Structure formats: structure tokens, C-alpha cells
Amino acid sequence: MYSLYSIQTNADRRILLSGDNKRHFNTTPIKILDAPDLQDDFYLNLMDWGHNDCLAVGLGSSVYLWNANTSKVTQLCDLSTENVTSVKWSTIGNLLAIGTSKARTILYDTATSERVRTWTTHTSRVGNLAWASNILSTGGRDHYIYHHDVRSNEAYFRRLTGHTQEICGLKWNPEGNSLASGGNDNNVMIWDSHENIILHRFSQHTAAIKALDWSPHKRGLLVTGGGTADKTMKLWNTISGNLLSSHDTGSQVCNLVWSKRTDDIISSHGFANQLATESNLIHIWKADKMEKVGTLSGHKSRVLYMSMSHDGSTIVTGAADETLMFWDLFLNEPYTRNDPEERMTCLR
């Protein structure tokens, strides 16, 4: 991630949506970052855009930080003997959690570049991290999920057992009382925040579930996406446990991000059914109808990594072609901060 160049600012703005409600999206990336050694591994999560407007990226054994306000790139750390397998910003402060190939979870204070804490609770690589206030949840290849209170000296305060294979996806809901996990065992699980209780187990996917995200607009609404043998996006009401809809995307679903500004879902993809031209794409979907309203192309290999800016205007995608691409998808949409307590409940 050593060079940065900008695509022309008058990027192609195409009208993407049939009918009366025409939508405009930038179909050309506004920036491209070189990302040498960005790993081609479906099970890793090597990129996260924090509330501090700083993008963290794991490249080989190092973590780099890109400041969106200054475009400055700095190296936070080099772990030397182990590769970075996941990165995740805390929702408060300047703390960054890093998972490694040697089963460690390391916490850094990026304001001082100092290592704050190291956990060795897992027995194999830590590919998933998720925050809920001061609680850091980690998911590993050892099938376990651990909850760590970063204020406590204890190694962890809860271990979640339920998956039988590697944890592929992990995300707390906006309220911080339910955790969604996706596994290589083709199961999605919804966990109660207070106990080791599985509220729901969804087994309708037929491949690993890495991609998942909660709606920032409707309480209890979750979207999940399956890998190469599945290729579907599914919407769930996690309050009732009902499957609301399922849509065959035609390609491996690598990431899902729910727009903060509109009720749209952005998906990034890998291997397709047949046509090579259908691989490695980014799609935009109208969530309530699961209707595709836009497609972005540019990456030459699987779009394994995706994150959204804190203000919800921009997404960044990363692929094994060793590039990060920035897309201004929702710059002209109003941004309203959603209070988790005031969100609508999913009624279906």
C-alpha cells in the first residue's frame, strides 16, 4: 500500500435502475491504492474503516493505516513471524484489534502505536473480530468464539460453542445484544449477549457464510451470503427466526455491507457460475425487494474485502489483484445517525 493515485474526479455517473425511481452511482473508483501481499483467502478479514476515518489493512505480517483526510499511509506494526488474519477498529477510541495466523489477538492503541494487550485464547488462526463497546469478540479456525472485556485482566469471560468448523463471519447488532456468526459448517447462529445461548440456528445455506451484516434501519433484520457452493443472499428476521427471502446472486458472496444512508445492500463477489465476466463484481441491491440496482467492476480477482466509511458515503473494496478501490456510492444521499433504540422493528 505504498502508492496512491486518483481516477479522474468527473467519474462516470450512470443511471442504474429501471422505472421511475432512477438512481445515480459512480461506476468508476475515485481512488486506487496499491496493496502488495493482500492475501487471496476467503476466510480472512484484512480491512476495516474506522470511525476515526482511518482505514486499517493487513498485508502479510504488517498492518498499515491510511488516513482518509490526509491520504497519509503509515505502518502500525510488523509481526515478523506471523501473518495478519483479521483487523477491526473498536467503536470507541483509537483501539485496533489484530488477529494472527498463530492464534494471537493483539490490541493496539493507534494514537501511540503501542501494543496494549495480547490474548492467546484460540488454538489456531483468528480470522474474525467484532466489537460491542468494550467487548471484543474473536472467532477462530478452532470453531470457538471468545468474548474479551478489554477493561478486565481476565483472558476472556465467555466462550461460545456451537459451530463445528471455522468461524467465517462475526458481527454484533447495533444494539449490542445479539451476535451473528457464520461458519464453514454452513450455519448462521444468533447468540444472546448475556449467556452462551443460541437464539437461532439458520442452516439453509449450502456453503460457508463469511458475508453478513445487520440492518441499520430495521431492528432484527440480518442479511447473509453464502460461498461458492451456495451463491445466495438471504434476509432473516432474527426476532421471529423467519427466513424472509433468498436470492441466487450467481456468484460466491464474499462480503455484505448495509448502507447507512439508504436501504441498500452492497455485495462483493468471487467465483461465478459460468461466465468469467460475471466474476469479481460488486452489486448494489434494494433491500426490501432484493432488486439489483447497480453493478461495479474493476477488480481482476475475487473481491474478498469490503468496508464502508463511517459517514456511509464511500465503500472500499480489496482483492487479490493487490488493489484497493474506493467508490463514492452514497455521497449525495443524506446521512442520518440512527439511534439503535429508535430503529423500526422488522415486523415480517
Tab-separated table of C-alpha atoms in Angstrom:
chain	number	residue	atom	x	y	z
A	1	MET	CA	0.000	0.000	0.000
A	2	TYR	CA	2.768	2.344	-0.942
A	3	SER	CA	1.329	4.407	-3.791
A	4	LEU	CA	-1.922	6.230	-4.266
A	5	TYR	CA	-3.316	7.640	-7.427
A	6	SER	CA	-6.694	9.173	-8.177
A	7	ILE	CA	-9.009	8.339	-11.013
A	8	GLN	CA	-10.484	11.391	-12.768
A	9	THR	CA	-12.885	13.144	-10.419
A	10	ASN	CA	-15.608	13.502	-13.038
A	11	ALA	CA	-16.156	9.766	-12.815
A	12	ASP	CA	-18.782	8.091	-14.936
A	13	ARG	CA	-22.166	8.562	-13.242
A	14	ARG	CA	-24.610	6.126	-14.777
A	15	ILE	CA	-28.335	5.878	-14.197
A	16	LEU	CA	-28.828	2.433	-12.746
A	17	LEU	CA	-32.418	1.406	-12.118
A	18	SER	CA	-35.406	0.802	-14.296
A	19	GLY	CA	-38.721	2.505	-13.727
A	20	ASP	CA	-39.472	5.921	-12.301
A	21	ASN	CA	-37.028	5.910	-9.381
A	22	LYS	CA	-33.760	6.442	-11.215
A	23	ARG	CA	-30.591	6.163	-9.150
A	24	HIS	CA	-27.180	7.612	-9.936
A	25	PHE	CA	-23.963	5.857	-8.914
A	26	ASN	CA	-20.306	6.484	-9.633
A	27	THR	CA	-19.310	3.440	-11.670
A	28	THR	CA	-15.609	4.321	-11.657
A	29	PRO	CA	-13.463	4.185	-8.496
A	30	ILE	CA	-12.392	7.606	-7.241
A	31	LYS	CA	-9.114	6.294	-5.813
A	32	ILE	CA	-6.954	3.210	-6.106
A	33	LEU	CA	-4.393	2.088	-3.536
A	34	ASP	CA	-1.686	-0.452	-4.246
A	35	ALA	CA	-1.859	-3.271	-1.694
A	36	PRO	CA	1.051	-5.686	-2.221
A	37	ASP	CA	0.749	-9.034	-0.424
A	38	LEU	CA	-3.008	-8.694	0.147
A	39	GLN	CA	-3.871	-12.352	0.677
A	40	ASP	CA	-6.215	-14.314	-1.576
A	41	ASP	CA	-8.015	-16.117	1.248
A	42	PHE	CA	-11.798	-16.228	1.615
A	43	TYR	CA	-11.559	-16.834	5.367
A	44	LEU	CA	-9.609	-13.711	6.296
A	45	ASN	CA	-10.853	-10.208	7.108
A	46	LEU	CA	-7.975	-7.875	6.362
A	47	MET	CA	-9.574	-4.449	6.023
A	48	ASP	CA	-11.656	-2.152	8.233
A	49	TRP	CA	-12.579	1.545	8.013
A	50	GLY	CA	-12.858	3.044	11.488
A	51	HIS	CA	-14.979	5.810	12.974
A	52	ASN	CA	-11.757	7.855	13.111
A	53	ASP	CA	-11.759	7.913	9.277
A	54	CYS	CA	-8.710	5.687	9.141
A	55	LEU	CA	-8.518	2.520	7.057
A	56	ALA	CA	-6.602	-0.421	8.536
A	57	VAL	CA	-5.255	-3.047	6.141
A	58	GLY	CA	-3.356	-6.251	6.868
A	59	LEU	CA	-0.658	-7.003	4.287
A	60	GLY	CA	1.388	-10.101	5.020
A	61	SER	CA	2.825	-9.694	8.517
A	62	SER	CA	2.199	-5.931	8.666
A	63	VAL	CA	-0.717	-3.606	9.363
A	64	TYR	CA	-0.906	-0.286	7.527
A	65	LEU	CA	-3.123	2.701	8.289
A	66	TRP	CA	-4.428	5.037	5.589
A	67	ASN	CA	-5.801	8.388	6.786
A	68	ALA	CA	-8.774	9.343	4.613
A	69	ASN	CA	-8.391	13.034	5.452
A	70	THR	CA	-4.707	13.366	4.562
A	71	SER	CA	-4.144	10.278	2.342
A	72	LYS	CA	-1.087	9.543	4.505
A	73	VAL	CA	-0.026	5.902	4.856
A	74	THR	CA	1.771	4.677	7.983
A	75	GLN	CA	2.913	1.252	9.111
A	76	LEU	CA	1.439	0.420	12.511
A	77	CYS	CA	3.323	-2.823	13.105
A	78	ASP	CA	5.239	-5.729	11.600
A	79	LEU	CA	4.560	-9.041	13.331
A	80	SER	CA	7.522	-10.634	11.542
A	81	THR	CA	6.951	-14.337	12.236
A	82	GLU	CA	3.169	-14.447	11.742
A	83	ASN	CA	0.694	-13.129	9.211
A	84	VAL	CA	-2.197	-10.805	9.921
A	85	THR	CA	-5.514	-12.644	9.500
A	86	SER	CA	-8.024	-10.007	10.659
A	87	VAL	CA	-8.273	-6.358	11.706
A	88	LYS	CA	-11.103	-4.475	13.413
A	89	TRP	CA	-11.419	-0.972	14.866
A	90	SER	CA	-13.133	-0.514	18.205
A	91	THR	CA	-16.314	1.537	18.214
A	92	ILE	CA	-14.766	3.915	20.742
A	93	GLY	CA	-11.295	5.423	20.987
A	94	ASN	CA	-8.330	4.532	18.777
A	95	LEU	CA	-8.040	0.841	19.593
A	96	LEU	CA	-7.378	-1.612	16.766
A	97	ALA	CA	-7.646	-5.371	17.246
A	98	ILE	CA	-5.483	-7.641	15.099
A	99	GLY	CA	-5.893	-11.402	14.661
A	100	THR	CA	-2.926	-13.512	13.583
A	101	SER	CA	-2.063	-16.795	11.887
A	102	LYS	CA	-0.508	-18.053	15.139
A	103	ALA	CA	-3.735	-17.796	17.143
A	104	ARG	CA	-2.977	-14.491	18.820
A	105	THR	CA	-5.227	-11.457	19.176
A	106	ILE	CA	-3.317	-8.217	19.652
A	107	LEU	CA	-4.734	-4.862	20.721
A	108	TYR	CA	-3.010	-1.647	19.623
A	109	ASP	CA	-3.531	1.955	20.638
A	110	THR	CA	-3.039	3.600	17.251
A	111	ALA	CA	-2.693	7.068	18.789
A	112	THR	CA	0.593	5.992	20.375
A	113	SER	CA	1.375	2.940	18.167
A	114	GLU	CA	1.742	0.928	21.371
A	115	ARG	CA	0.681	-2.666	21.931
A	116	VAL	CA	-1.859	-2.649	24.753
A	117	ARG	CA	-2.800	-6.294	25.159
A	118	THR	CA	-2.263	-9.762	23.702
A	119	TRP	CA	-4.646	-12.703	24.041
A	120	THR	CA	-3.815	-16.344	23.300
A	121	THR	CA	-7.238	-17.866	23.886
A	122	HIS	CA	-7.530	-19.541	20.467
A	123	THR	CA	-5.526	-22.552	19.292
A	124	SER	CA	-5.438	-21.636	15.578
A	125	ARG	CA	-5.740	-18.570	13.364
A	126	VAL	CA	-8.091	-15.760	14.344
A	127	GLY	CA	-9.936	-14.745	11.187
A	128	ASN	CA	-12.806	-12.753	12.677
A	129	LEU	CA	-13.164	-9.871	15.114
A	130	ALA	CA	-16.223	-7.908	16.262
A	131	TRP	CA	-16.723	-5.129	18.812
A	132	ALA	CA	-19.631	-4.166	21.056
A	133	SER	CA	-18.488	-1.212	23.162
A	134	ASN	CA	-15.704	-2.593	25.411
A	135	ILE	CA	-16.342	-6.200	24.415
A	136	LEU	CA	-14.089	-7.715	21.753
A	137	SER	CA	-15.361	-10.960	20.240
A	138	THR	CA	-12.959	-13.203	18.349
A	139	GLY	CA	-13.685	-16.116	16.019
A	140	GLY	CA	-11.123	-18.760	15.121
A	141	ARG	CA	-10.397	-21.781	12.999
A	142	ASP	CA	-10.753	-23.781	16.234
A	143	HIS	CA	-14.569	-23.344	15.916
A	144	TYR	CA	-14.821	-21.157	19.028
A	145	ILE	CA	-15.925	-17.590	19.685
A	146	TYR	CA	-14.475	-15.794	22.710
A	147	HIS	CA	-15.723	-12.635	24.413
A	148	HIS	CA	-12.994	-10.437	25.917
A	149	ASP	CA	-13.668	-7.408	28.112
A	150	VAL	CA	-10.761	-5.097	27.304
A	151	ARG	CA	-11.148	-3.440	30.729
A	152	SER	CA	-10.584	-6.720	32.564
A	153	ASN	CA	-7.371	-8.597	33.313
A	154	GLU	CA	-9.103	-11.909	32.679
A	155	ALA	CA	-8.246	-13.720	29.451
A	156	TYR	CA	-11.925	-13.951	28.485
A	157	PHE	CA	-15.297	-14.063	30.184
A	158	ARG	CA	-17.250	-16.298	27.810
A	159	ARG	CA	-16.609	-18.987	25.208
A	160	LEU	CA	-19.331	-19.740	22.668
A	161	THR	CA	-19.550	-23.309	21.387
A	162	GLY	CA	-21.883	-24.310	18.588
A	163	HIS	CA	-20.074	-24.186	15.273
A	164	THR	CA	-18.276	-27.352	14.165
A	165	GLN	CA	-15.895	-25.685	11.705
A	166	GLU	CA	-14.041	-22.385	11.291
A	167	ILE	CA	-15.784	-19.118	12.142
A	168	CYS	CA	-16.048	-17.165	8.869
A	169	GLY	CA	-18.199	-14.138	9.771
A	170	LEU	CA	-18.898	-12.250	13.009
A	171	LYS	CA	-20.993	-9.131	13.634
A	172	TRP	CA	-22.743	-7.542	16.624
A	173	ASN	CA	-26.117	-5.911	16.008
A	174	PRO	CA	-26.383	-2.118	16.535
A	175	GLU	CA	-27.990	-2.597	19.960
A	176	GLY	CA	-25.108	-4.784	21.115
A	177	ASN	CA	-27.374	-7.521	22.478
A	178	SER	CA	-27.153	-10.100	19.672
A	179	LEU	CA	-24.143	-11.523	17.863
A	180	ALA	CA	-24.417	-13.118	14.421
A	181	SER	CA	-21.826	-15.685	13.387
A	182	GLY	CA	-21.323	-17.522	10.116
A	183	GLY	CA	-19.377	-20.753	9.881
A	184	ASN	CA	-17.645	-23.054	7.446
A	185	ASP	CA	-20.215	-25.589	8.671
A	186	ASN	CA	-22.821	-23.679	6.577
A	187	ASN	CA	-24.640	-22.443	9.679
A	188	VAL	CA	-25.596	-18.950	10.789
A	189	MET	CA	-26.096	-18.551	14.528
A	190	ILE	CA	-27.629	-15.735	16.562
A	191	TRP	CA	-26.259	-15.546	20.090
A	192	ASP	CA	-27.635	-13.868	23.192
A	193	SER	CA	-25.168	-11.317	24.547
A	194	HIS	CA	-25.545	-12.334	28.182
A	195	GLU	CA	-25.172	-16.104	28.038
A	196	ASN	CA	-23.856	-18.929	25.882
A	197	ILE	CA	-27.292	-19.338	24.326
A	198	ILE	CA	-28.035	-19.843	20.632
A	199	LEU	CA	-31.225	-17.887	19.960
A	200	HIS	CA	-31.477	-19.110	16.367
A	201	ARG	CA	-29.596	-21.527	14.150
A	202	PHE	CA	-30.112	-20.997	10.411
A	203	SER	CA	-28.964	-23.934	8.264
A	204	GLN	CA	-30.417	-23.039	4.857
A	205	HIS	CA	-27.080	-22.056	3.276
A	206	THR	CA	-25.113	-24.766	1.445
A	207	ALA	CA	-21.637	-23.235	1.771
A	208	ALA	CA	-19.557	-21.225	4.213
A	209	ILE	CA	-21.003	-17.900	5.376
A	210	LYS	CA	-18.437	-15.128	5.564
A	211	ALA	CA	-20.689	-12.280	4.429
A	212	LEU	CA	-23.234	-10.928	6.910
A	213	ASP	CA	-24.487	-7.571	8.144
A	214	TRP	CA	-27.264	-6.110	10.259
A	215	SER	CA	-29.701	-3.507	9.005
A	216	PRO	CA	-29.008	-0.055	10.477
A	217	HIS	CA	-32.623	0.870	9.716
A	218	LYS	CA	-34.790	-2.016	10.974
A	219	ARG	CA	-34.274	-3.817	14.242
A	220	GLY	CA	-33.560	-7.542	13.982
A	221	LEU	CA	-33.019	-7.668	10.215
A	222	LEU	CA	-29.929	-9.590	9.074
A	223	VAL	CA	-28.550	-10.343	5.607
A	224	THR	CA	-26.206	-13.281	4.976
A	225	GLY	CA	-24.377	-14.571	1.914
A	226	GLY	CA	-23.014	-17.998	1.024
A	227	GLY	CA	-19.820	-19.167	-0.642
A	228	THR	CA	-19.137	-20.878	-3.961
A	229	ALA	CA	-21.471	-23.852	-3.492
A	230	ASP	CA	-24.336	-21.591	-2.378
A	231	LYS	CA	-24.140	-18.138	-4.001
A	232	THR	CA	-27.329	-16.895	-2.307
A	233	MET	CA	-28.166	-13.821	-0.252
A	234	LYS	CA	-30.734	-14.403	2.459
A	235	LEU	CA	-32.718	-11.959	4.602
A	236	TRP	CA	-33.658	-13.028	8.130
A	237	ASN	CA	-35.937	-11.729	10.848
A	238	THR	CA	-33.811	-12.638	13.857
A	239	ILE	CA	-36.622	-11.751	16.269
A	240	SER	CA	-39.044	-14.343	14.891
A	241	GLY	CA	-36.404	-16.569	13.315
A	242	ASN	CA	-38.088	-16.417	9.907
A	243	LEU	CA	-36.340	-16.509	6.544
A	244	LEU	CA	-37.806	-13.533	4.670
A	245	SER	CA	-36.252	-14.014	1.244
A	246	SER	CA	-33.495	-15.782	-0.650
A	247	HIS	CA	-31.862	-14.661	-3.888
A	248	ASP	CA	-29.382	-16.504	-6.107
A	249	THR	CA	-26.644	-13.997	-6.971
A	250	GLY	CA	-24.897	-16.316	-9.428
A	251	SER	CA	-21.503	-15.991	-7.739
A	252	GLN	CA	-19.654	-16.532	-4.481
A	253	VAL	CA	-20.727	-13.905	-1.921
A	254	CYS	CA	-17.604	-12.565	-0.211
A	255	ASN	CA	-18.919	-9.505	1.663
A	256	LEU	CA	-22.143	-7.715	2.512
A	257	VAL	CA	-22.449	-4.139	3.757
A	258	TRP	CA	-25.765	-2.446	4.549
A	259	SER	CA	-25.804	1.230	3.559
A	260	LYS	CA	-26.127	3.676	6.444
A	261	ARG	CA	-27.721	6.322	4.213
A	262	THR	CA	-30.162	4.288	2.128
A	263	ASP	CA	-31.888	0.940	2.473
A	264	ASP	CA	-29.441	-0.657	0.041
A	265	ILE	CA	-27.136	-3.638	0.451
A	266	ILE	CA	-23.744	-3.763	-1.250
A	267	SER	CA	-22.345	-7.196	-2.064
A	268	SER	CA	-18.902	-8.174	-3.324
A	269	HIS	CA	-18.313	-11.383	-5.227
A	270	GLY	CA	-15.823	-14.014	-6.308
A	271	PHE	CA	-16.258	-17.124	-8.423
A	272	ALA	CA	-19.296	-17.139	-10.738
A	273	ASN	CA	-21.360	-19.984	-12.169
A	274	GLN	CA	-20.157	-19.862	-15.765
A	275	LEU	CA	-19.117	-16.600	-17.368
A	276	ALA	CA	-15.806	-15.153	-16.252
A	277	THR	CA	-17.244	-11.683	-16.873
A	278	GLU	CA	-19.716	-12.288	-14.039
A	279	SER	CA	-16.950	-12.900	-11.502
A	280	ASN	CA	-15.297	-10.368	-9.197
A	281	LEU	CA	-18.151	-7.841	-9.289
A	282	ILE	CA	-19.765	-5.501	-6.771
A	283	HIS	CA	-23.554	-5.262	-6.757
A	284	ILE	CA	-25.974	-2.817	-5.145
A	285	TRP	CA	-29.375	-4.166	-4.090
A	286	LYS	CA	-32.593	-2.509	-2.960
A	287	ALA	CA	-33.047	-4.346	0.314
A	288	ASP	CA	-36.837	-4.574	0.582
A	289	LYS	CA	-37.240	-6.206	-2.843
A	290	MET	CA	-33.742	-7.688	-3.197
A	291	GLU	CA	-33.659	-5.936	-6.567
A	292	LYS	CA	-30.297	-5.247	-8.189
A	293	VAL	CA	-29.930	-1.514	-8.888
A	294	GLY	CA	-26.260	-1.272	-9.809
A	295	THR	CA	-23.100	-3.183	-10.686
A	296	LEU	CA	-19.484	-2.063	-10.341
A	297	SER	CA	-16.494	-3.711	-11.986
A	298	GLY	CA	-12.770	-3.117	-11.945
A	299	HIS	CA	-11.110	-5.814	-9.862
A	300	LYS	CA	-9.354	-8.654	-11.678
A	301	SER	CA	-9.762	-11.245	-8.933
A	302	ARG	CA	-12.151	-12.095	-6.094
A	303	VAL	CA	-13.381	-9.062	-4.146
A	304	LEU	CA	-12.647	-10.623	-0.775
A	305	TYR	CA	-12.637	-7.481	1.368
A	306	MET	CA	-15.030	-4.554	1.715
A	307	SER	CA	-15.687	-1.809	4.257
A	308	MET	CA	-17.728	1.392	4.470
A	309	SER	CA	-16.659	4.841	5.633
A	310	HIS	CA	-18.034	5.999	8.972
A	311	ASP	CA	-20.299	8.582	7.314
A	312	GLY	CA	-21.669	5.969	4.908
A	313	SER	CA	-20.755	7.836	1.721
A	314	THR	CA	-17.959	5.626	0.414
A	315	ILE	CA	-17.036	1.954	0.251
A	316	VAL	CA	-13.596	0.476	-0.257
A	317	THR	CA	-13.053	-2.935	-1.822
A	318	GLY	CA	-9.952	-5.106	-1.799
A	319	ALA	CA	-8.961	-8.073	-3.941
A	320	ALA	CA	-6.080	-10.441	-4.571
A	321	ASP	CA	-5.166	-8.310	-7.594
A	322	GLU	CA	-3.435	-6.314	-4.836
A	323	THR	CA	-5.530	-3.185	-5.219
A	324	LEU	CA	-7.962	-1.308	-3.008
A	325	MET	CA	-10.662	0.629	-4.850
A	326	PHE	CA	-12.736	3.465	-3.376
A	327	TRP	CA	-16.266	4.099	-4.636
A	328	ASP	CA	-18.397	7.166	-3.800
A	329	LEU	CA	-21.781	5.444	-3.910
A	330	PHE	CA	-23.867	7.451	-1.458
A	331	LEU	CA	-22.146	10.835	-1.364
A	332	ASN	CA	-25.309	12.684	-2.417
A	333	GLU	CA	-27.606	10.804	-0.044
A	334	PRO	CA	-28.428	12.401	3.340
A	335	TYR	CA	-26.732	10.867	6.364
A	336	THR	CA	-28.849	10.494	9.477
A	337	ARG	CA	-27.305	8.880	12.542
A	338	ASN	CA	-29.595	6.076	13.655
A	339	ASP	CA	-30.154	5.645	17.374
A	340	PRO	CA	-30.372	1.870	17.957
A	341	GLU	CA	-33.231	2.435	20.400
A	342	GLU	CA	-35.282	4.334	17.825
A	343	ARG	CA	-34.929	1.961	14.885
A	344	MET	CA	-38.013	0.309	13.454
A	345	THR	CA	-38.572	-3.325	14.326
A	346	CYS	CA	-38.684	-5.829	11.492
A	347	LEU	CA	-42.317	-6.949	11.520
A	348	ARG	CA	-42.318	-9.753	8.974
